[in-house]
CSV table of C-alpha atoms in Angstrom, one decimal:
chain,number,residue,atom,x,y,z
A,1038,LEU,CA,74.0,107.0,38.3
A,1039,SER,CA,76.3,103.7,38.0
A,1040,ILE,CA,74.7,100.0,37.5
A,1041,TRP,CA,76.1,99.7,41.1
A,1042,ASP,CA,74.3,102.6,42.5
A,1043,LEU,CA,71.0,102.4,40.7
A,1044,GLY,CA,71.1,98.4,41.7
A,1045,LEU,CA,72.0,99.2,45.5
A,1046,ASP,CA,68.9,102.1,45.2
A,1047,THR,CA,66.4,100.0,44.0
A,1048,PHE,CA,67.6,97.1,46.3
A,1049,ARG,CA,67.1,99.2,49.5
A,1050,ARG,CA,63.8,100.7,48.0
A,1051,HIS,CA,61.7,97.6,47.3
A,1052,ILE,CA,63.3,95.7,49.7
A,1053,LEU,CA,65.0,96.3,52.9
A,1054,THR,CA,62.6,99.7,53.3
A,1055,HIS,CA,60.3,96.9,53.4
A,1056,GLN,CA,59.5,96.7,57.6
A,1057,LEU,CA,59.1,93.1,57.9
A,1058,VAL,CA,62.0,92.2,55.8
A,1059,GLN,CA,64.4,94.7,57.8
A,1060,THR,CA,63.2,94.0,60.9
A,1061,ARG,CA,63.6,90.3,60.5
A,1062,THR,CA,67.2,91.0,59.1
A,1063,VAL,CA,68.8,93.1,61.4
A,1064,GLU,CA,66.7,90.4,64.6
A,1065,GLY,CA,68.7,87.7,63.2
A,1066,ILE,CA,71.8,89.7,62.8
A,1067,LEU,CA,71.4,90.8,66.8
A,1068,MET,CA,70.5,86.9,67.8
A,1069,LEU,CA,73.7,85.6,66.2
A,1070,ILE,CA,76.1,88.1,68.0
A,1071,GLU,CA,74.1,87.9,71.4
A,1072,GLN,CA,74.8,83.9,70.5
A,1073,GLU,CA,78.4,84.6,70.5
A,1074,ARG,CA,78.6,86.7,73.3
A,1075,HIS,CA,77.3,83.4,75.0
A,1076,GLY,CA,80.1,81.2,73.6
A,1077,ASP,CA,78.5,80.1,70.6
A,1078,MET,CA,80.7,79.6,67.3
A,1079,VAL,CA,78.7,81.5,64.5
A,1080,ASP,CA,79.0,82.2,61.1
A,1081,ARG,CA,81.3,85.4,61.2
A,1082,SER,CA,81.4,85.6,57.5
A,1083,LEU,CA,77.8,85.6,57.1
A,1084,LEU,CA,77.6,88.6,59.2
A,1085,LYS,CA,80.0,90.3,57.9
A,1086,SER,CA,78.6,90.1,54.4
A,1087,LEU,CA,75.2,91.5,55.9
A,1088,LEU,CA,76.6,94.1,57.9
A,1089,ARG,CA,78.7,95.3,55.2
A,1090,MET,CA,75.5,95.1,52.8
A,1091,LEU,CA,73.6,97.7,55.6
A,1092,ALA,CA,76.5,99.9,55.2
A,1093,ASP,CA,76.7,99.9,51.4
A,1094,LEU,CA,72.7,100.8,51.7
A,1095,GLN,CA,73.5,103.7,54.1
A,1096,ILE,CA,71.0,102.2,56.3
A,1097,TYR,CA,73.6,100.7,59.0
A,1098,GLN,CA,73.2,103.2,61.7
A,1099,ASP,CA,69.8,103.6,61.3
A,1100,ALA,CA,68.7,100.3,61.4
A,1101,PHE,CA,70.9,98.4,62.8
A,1102,GLU,CA,73.4,100.3,65.0
A,1103,LYS,CA,70.8,101.7,67.5
A,1104,LYS,CA,69.1,98.8,67.9
A,1105,PHE,CA,73.0,97.0,68.3
A,1106,LEU,CA,74.1,99.4,71.3
A,1107,ALA,CA,70.6,99.3,73.3
A,1108,ALA,CA,71.4,95.7,73.3
A,1109,THR,CA,75.0,95.7,74.2
A,1110,GLU,CA,74.1,98.2,76.9
A,1111,LYS,CA,71.1,95.5,78.4
A,1112,LEU,CA,73.0,92.7,77.7
A,1113,TYR,CA,76.4,94.7,79.7
A,1114,ALA,CA,74.6,96.2,82.6
A,1115,ALA,CA,73.1,92.9,83.5
A,1116,GLU,CA,76.6,91.5,83.3
A,1117,GLY,CA,78.3,93.5,85.7
A,1118,GLN,CA,75.5,93.8,88.0
A,1119,LYS,CA,76.0,89.7,88.8
A,1120,LEU,CA,79.6,89.5,88.8
A,1121,ILE,CA,80.6,92.1,90.7
A,1122,ASN,CA,78.8,90.5,93.2
A,1123,ASP,CA,79.8,86.7,92.2
A,1124,LEU,CA,83.0,87.1,91.3
A,1125,PRO,CA,86.5,88.6,93.2
A,1126,VAL,CA,87.9,91.4,92.1
A,1127,PRO,CA,90.7,89.6,90.0
A,1128,GLY,CA,88.1,87.3,88.4
A,1129,TYR,CA,85.8,90.3,87.7
A,1130,LEU,CA,88.9,92.4,86.3
A,1131,ALA,CA,89.8,89.9,83.9
A,1132,HIS,CA,86.7,88.9,82.5
A,1133,ALA,CA,86.1,92.6,81.7
A,1134,GLU,CA,89.6,92.6,79.9
A,1135,LYS,CA,87.8,89.7,77.7
A,1136,ARG,CA,85.0,91.2,77.0
A,1137,LEU,CA,86.8,94.2,75.7
A,1138,ARG,CA,88.6,91.9,73.6
A,1139,GLU,CA,86.2,89.9,72.4
A,1140,GLU,CA,84.4,93.2,71.2
A,1141,ASN,CA,87.3,94.5,69.8
A,1142,GLU,CA,87.4,91.3,67.7
A,1143,ARG,CA,83.9,91.8,66.5
A,1144,LEU,CA,85.1,95.0,64.8
A,1145,LEU,CA,88.1,93.7,63.5
A,1146,HIS,CA,85.5,90.6,62.0
A,1147,TYR,CA,82.1,91.9,60.7
A,1148,LEU,CA,81.2,95.4,62.5
A,1149,ASP,CA,82.2,98.5,60.8
A,1150,GLN,CA,84.4,100.8,62.4
A,1151,SER,CA,81.9,103.2,62.6
A,1152,SER,CA,80.9,101.6,65.9
A,1153,LYS,CA,83.7,101.0,67.6
A,1154,TRP,CA,83.6,104.5,70.0
A,1155,GLN,CA,80.0,103.8,71.2
A,1156,LEU,CA,80.4,100.2,71.2
A,1157,ILE,CA,83.8,99.9,73.9
A,1158,HIS,CA,82.7,103.2,75.5
A,1159,THR,CA,79.7,101.2,76.5
A,1160,VAL,CA,81.3,98.3,77.8
A,1161,GLU,CA,83.5,100.5,79.5
A,1162,LYS,CA,81.3,102.3,81.1
A,1163,GLN,CA,78.4,98.7,82.1
A,1164,LEU,CA,81.2,97.0,83.1
A,1165,LEU,CA,84.1,99.5,84.6
A,1166,ALA,CA,82.4,103.2,85.5
A,1167,GLN,CA,79.1,101.9,87.1
A,1168,HIS,CA,81.4,99.5,89.4
A,1169,LEU,CA,84.4,101.7,90.1
A,1170,SER,CA,83.6,102.5,93.9
A,1171,SER,CA,82.6,98.3,94.3
A,1172,ILE,CA,86.1,97.5,92.3
A,1173,LEU,CA,88.5,99.4,94.7
A,1174,SER,CA,86.4,99.1,98.1
A,1175,LYS,CA,86.4,95.2,97.4
A,1176,GLY,CA,89.4,94.5,96.0
A,1177,LEU,CA,92.5,97.3,96.1
A,1178,ASP,CA,93.6,96.6,99.8
A,1179,LEU,CA,93.5,93.0,99.4
A,1180,LEU,CA,95.5,93.3,96.2
A,1181,LEU,CA,98.3,95.8,98.0
A,1182,GLU,CA,98.6,94.1,100.7
A,1183,GLU,CA,99.2,90.7,99.1
A,1184,ASN,CA,101.3,92.0,96.2
A,1185,ARG,CA,99.7,91.1,93.8
A,1186,THR,CA,101.1,92.6,91.2
A,1187,GLU,CA,99.7,91.4,87.6
A,1188,ASP,CA,96.2,92.2,89.1
A,1189,LEU,CA,97.3,95.6,90.0
A,1190,GLN,CA,98.7,96.1,86.5
A,1191,LEU,CA,95.1,95.2,85.4
A,1192,MET,CA,93.2,97.1,87.5
A,1193,TYR,CA,95.5,100.4,86.7
A,1194,ASN,CA,94.9,100.1,82.8
A,1195,LEU,CA,91.7,99.2,82.6
A,1196,LEU,CA,90.7,101.8,85.5
A,1197,GLY,CA,92.6,104.4,82.7
A,1198,ARG,CA,90.0,103.7,80.4
A,1199,VAL,CA,87.2,105.1,83.0
A,1200,LYS,CA,86.9,109.4,83.3
A,1201,THR,CA,88.3,109.6,86.9
A,1202,GLY,CA,89.6,106.2,87.5
A,1203,GLN,CA,93.1,106.1,88.2
A,1204,GLN,CA,92.5,109.6,90.2
A,1205,GLU,CA,90.1,107.2,92.3
A,1206,LEU,CA,92.4,104.4,92.6
A,1207,CYS,CA,95.4,106.9,93.3
A,1208,SER,CA,93.2,108.3,96.2
A,1209,LYS,CA,91.8,104.5,97.6
A,1210,MET,CA,96.0,103.5,97.4
A,1211,ALA,CA,97.1,106.8,99.8
A,1212,GLU,CA,94.0,105.7,102.4
A,1213,TYR,CA,95.6,102.0,102.6
A,1214,VAL,CA,99.1,103.3,103.1
A,1215,LYS,CA,98.0,105.7,106.1
A,1216,LYS,CA,96.1,102.7,107.5
A,1217,ARG,CA,98.9,100.1,106.9
A,1218,GLY,CA,101.4,103.0,107.7
A,1219,LYS,CA,99.7,104.1,110.9
A,1220,VAL,CA,100.1,100.5,112.1
A,1221,ILE,CA,103.6,100.5,112.1
A,1222,VAL,CA,104.2,103.9,113.5
A,1223,ILE,CA,101.4,103.7,116.5
A,1224,ASN,CA,101.8,100.9,118.2
A,1225,PRO,CA,104.9,100.8,121.1
A,1226,GLU,CA,105.3,97.1,120.7
A,1227,LYS,CA,106.7,97.6,117.1
A,1228,ASP,CA,109.1,99.9,118.3
A,1229,LYS,CA,112.2,97.5,117.7
A,1230,THR,CA,110.8,96.6,114.1
A,1231,MET,CA,109.4,100.0,112.8
A,1232,VAL,CA,112.2,101.2,111.0
A,1233,GLN,CA,112.6,98.1,108.8
A,1234,GLU,CA,109.0,97.5,108.5
A,1235,LEU,CA,108.6,101.2,107.5
A,1236,LEU,CA,111.7,100.1,104.8
A,1237,ASP,CA,110.3,97.5,103.4
A,1238,PHE,CA,106.9,98.9,102.9
A,1239,LYS,CA,108.1,101.8,101.6
A,1240,GLU,CA,110.4,99.1,99.3
A,1241,LYS,CA,106.9,97.1,98.4
A,1242,LEU,CA,105.2,100.1,97.6
A,1243,ASP,CA,107.9,101.6,95.7
A,1244,LYS,CA,107.7,98.5,93.5
A,1245,ILE,CA,104.1,98.5,92.9
A,1246,LEU,CA,104.4,102.0,91.6
A,1247,ARG,CA,107.2,101.0,89.0
A,1248,GLN,CA,105.8,97.6,88.2
A,1249,CYS,CA,101.8,98.3,88.1
A,1250,PHE,CA,101.6,102.0,88.0
A,1251,ARG,CA,104.1,103.0,85.6
A,1252,ASN,CA,105.2,105.6,88.2
A,1253,ASN,CA,103.1,107.8,87.4
A,1254,ASP,CA,103.6,111.3,89.4
A,1255,LYS,CA,100.5,112.0,90.7
A,1256,PHE,CA,101.1,108.1,92.5
A,1257,VAL,CA,104.4,108.9,93.6
A,1258,THR,CA,103.5,112.4,94.9
A,1259,SER,CA,100.2,110.7,97.1
A,1260,LEU,CA,102.9,108.2,98.2
A,1261,LYS,CA,104.8,110.6,99.9
A,1262,ASP,CA,102.6,112.5,101.3
A,1263,SER,CA,100.9,109.2,102.4
A,1264,PHE,CA,104.3,108.3,104.4
A,1265,GLU,CA,105.0,112.0,105.8
A,1266,SER,CA,101.0,112.1,106.8
A,1267,PHE,CA,101.3,108.7,108.9
A,1268,ILE,CA,105.0,108.7,110.2
A,1269,ASN,CA,103.9,111.9,112.4
A,1270,GLN,CA,101.5,110.7,113.6
A,1271,ARG,CA,103.1,109.6,116.6
A,1272,GLN,CA,105.8,112.4,117.8
A,1273,ASN,CA,109.5,111.8,118.3
A,1274,LYS,CA,109.5,107.9,118.2
A,1275,PRO,CA,110.2,107.3,114.8
A,1276,ALA,CA,112.7,110.1,114.5
A,1277,GLU,CA,114.4,108.7,117.5
A,1278,MET,CA,113.9,105.0,116.4
A,1279,ILE,CA,115.4,105.8,113.1
A,1280,ALA,CA,118.4,107.6,115.0
A,1281,LYS,CA,118.9,104.0,117.1
A,1282,PHE,CA,118.8,102.2,113.4
A,1283,VAL,CA,121.7,103.9,112.1
A,1284,ASP,CA,123.3,103.4,115.3
A,1285,SER,CA,123.3,99.9,115.3
A,1286,LYS,CA,124.0,100.0,111.5
A,1287,LEU,CA,127.2,101.6,111.5
A,1288,ARG,CA,128.9,100.3,114.9
A,1289,ALA,CA,131.8,97.7,114.9
A,1290,GLY,CA,130.2,94.2,115.1
A,1291,ASN,CA,127.6,94.5,112.4
A,1292,LYS,CA,128.9,91.9,110.4
A,1293,GLU,CA,125.8,91.9,107.9
A,1294,ALA,CA,126.6,94.1,105.4
A,1295,SER,CA,129.1,95.7,102.7
A,1296,GLU,CA,130.0,98.9,102.6
A,1297,GLU,CA,128.4,99.1,99.5
A,1298,GLU,CA,125.2,97.4,100.9
A,1299,LEU,CA,125.5,99.7,103.9
A,1300,GLU,CA,125.5,102.9,101.5
A,1301,LYS,CA,122.5,101.5,99.9
A,1302,LEU,CA,120.7,101.1,103.2
A,1303,LEU,CA,121.7,104.9,104.4
A,1304,ASP,CA,120.4,105.9,101.1
A,1305,LYS,CA,116.7,103.9,101.9
A,1306,ILE,CA,117.0,105.3,105.5
A,1307,MET,CA,117.3,108.8,104.7
A,1308,VAL,CA,114.3,108.8,102.0
A,1309,ILE,CA,112.3,107.9,105.4
A,1310,PHE,CA,114.2,110.4,107.3
A,1311,ARG,CA,112.6,113.0,104.8
A,1312,PHE,CA,109.4,112.8,106.4
A,1313,ILE,CA,109.6,112.9,109.6
A,1314,HIS,CA,108.6,117.0,111.2
A,1315,GLY,CA,111.3,116.4,114.4
A,1316,LYS,CA,114.2,116.3,112.5
A,1317,ASP,CA,115.7,117.7,115.8
A,1318,VAL,CA,114.6,115.0,117.4
A,1319,PHE,CA,117.1,112.3,115.4
A,1320,GLU,CA,119.8,114.6,115.2
A,1321,ALA,CA,120.0,115.3,119.0
A,1322,PHE,CA,120.0,111.1,119.2
A,1323,TYR,CA,122.1,111.0,116.3
A,1324,LYS,CA,124.8,113.1,117.6
A,1325,LYS,CA,124.8,111.0,121.0
A,1326,ASP,CA,125.2,108.0,119.3
A,1327,LEU,CA,127.9,108.9,116.9
A,1328,ALA,CA,130.1,110.6,120.1
A,1329,LYS,CA,129.7,107.5,121.7
A,1330,ARG,CA,130.6,105.5,118.8
A,1331,LEU,CA,133.8,107.6,117.9
A,1332,LEU,CA,134.9,107.8,121.7
A,1333,VAL,CA,135.0,104.3,122.3
A,1334,GLY,CA,136.6,102.9,118.7
A,1335,LYS,CA,133.2,101.3,117.9
A,1336,SER,CA,132.3,102.8,114.6
A,1337,ALA,CA,132.2,100.1,112.0
A,1338,SER,CA,133.8,102.8,109.0
A,1339,VAL,CA,134.8,106.1,109.2
A,1340,ASP,CA,133.8,106.2,105.6
A,1341,SER,CA,130.4,105.0,106.5
A,1342,GLU,CA,130.1,107.8,108.9
A,1343,LYS,CA,131.5,110.4,106.4
A,1344,SER,CA,128.8,109.6,104.4
A,1345,MET,CA,125.9,109.4,106.7
A,1346,LEU,CA,127.1,112.8,107.9
A,1347,SER,CA,127.4,114.3,104.5
A,1348,LYS,CA,123.8,113.2,103.7
A,1349,LEU,CA,122.5,114.6,106.8
A,1350,LYS,CA,124.0,117.6,106.4
A,1351,ALA,CA,122.7,117.9,102.2
A,1352,GLU,CA,119.3,117.2,103.5
A,1353,CYS,CA,119.5,119.9,106.7
A,1354,GLY,CA,122.5,122.2,106.0
A,1355,ALA,CA,123.5,121.7,109.6
């Protein structure tokens, strides 16, 4: 043994295995960490020296870590329980993010790296996993409705740290889309604005998927399925309204768009069109309107008419 190892061994046997000394040392360390978690300034270099000493003496795990993780679990269990009721969901998520950042700082400044996985997992479990259903049921619909992209991005990132977090977020988003979309499609009073509202709704959700949910394939598929589900809850009417909407945009006198803008709009309409089961209903209305436009010379643009026909041909093979 080197003199250093001999010294450590002697120190461990005669001083730190003395139960009272060990207990008081560990309790002192835990008290300082608790004070820091409650916002007090503490001497981090002192904590670093004490914890390095425990690691050098090979008693870090047995003497300190078990008690430290138990104290961590107790603190965040109580905090999560209280704050999920006291704070609105965006505030709660910001707090959880802050707590995770603080614990990572502790690992950087004085905790042993061997504690990392269990420490971070404990915080994620108590602040996120335990309150997953509350976070989603209390917060998601409002954030989607109000287009709160930063909060939605934070929710996606934090729930990605929890085992089934993003999966449940995806299914809750699908529920919202079906519920909100049904309101647009089912209400006869909304018939005149139905197609524009569908286009706006789809554009808003695509943007959220892109900005907040990283175009996650499962979310993209879920969004398509949700649109197909709600848009076909009212037979034939959406198909009829889409045909009428196309007619209004392709008629002469529609001066609101350049040919380029019209082309983009037709592409967006085709996305909505794909969700519809009653494509034959659309076709009947579309053909009738097309004939009318061509017969009375009311078509805004021959190129746009050709473009729309080729899109329909590509889609339906007709």
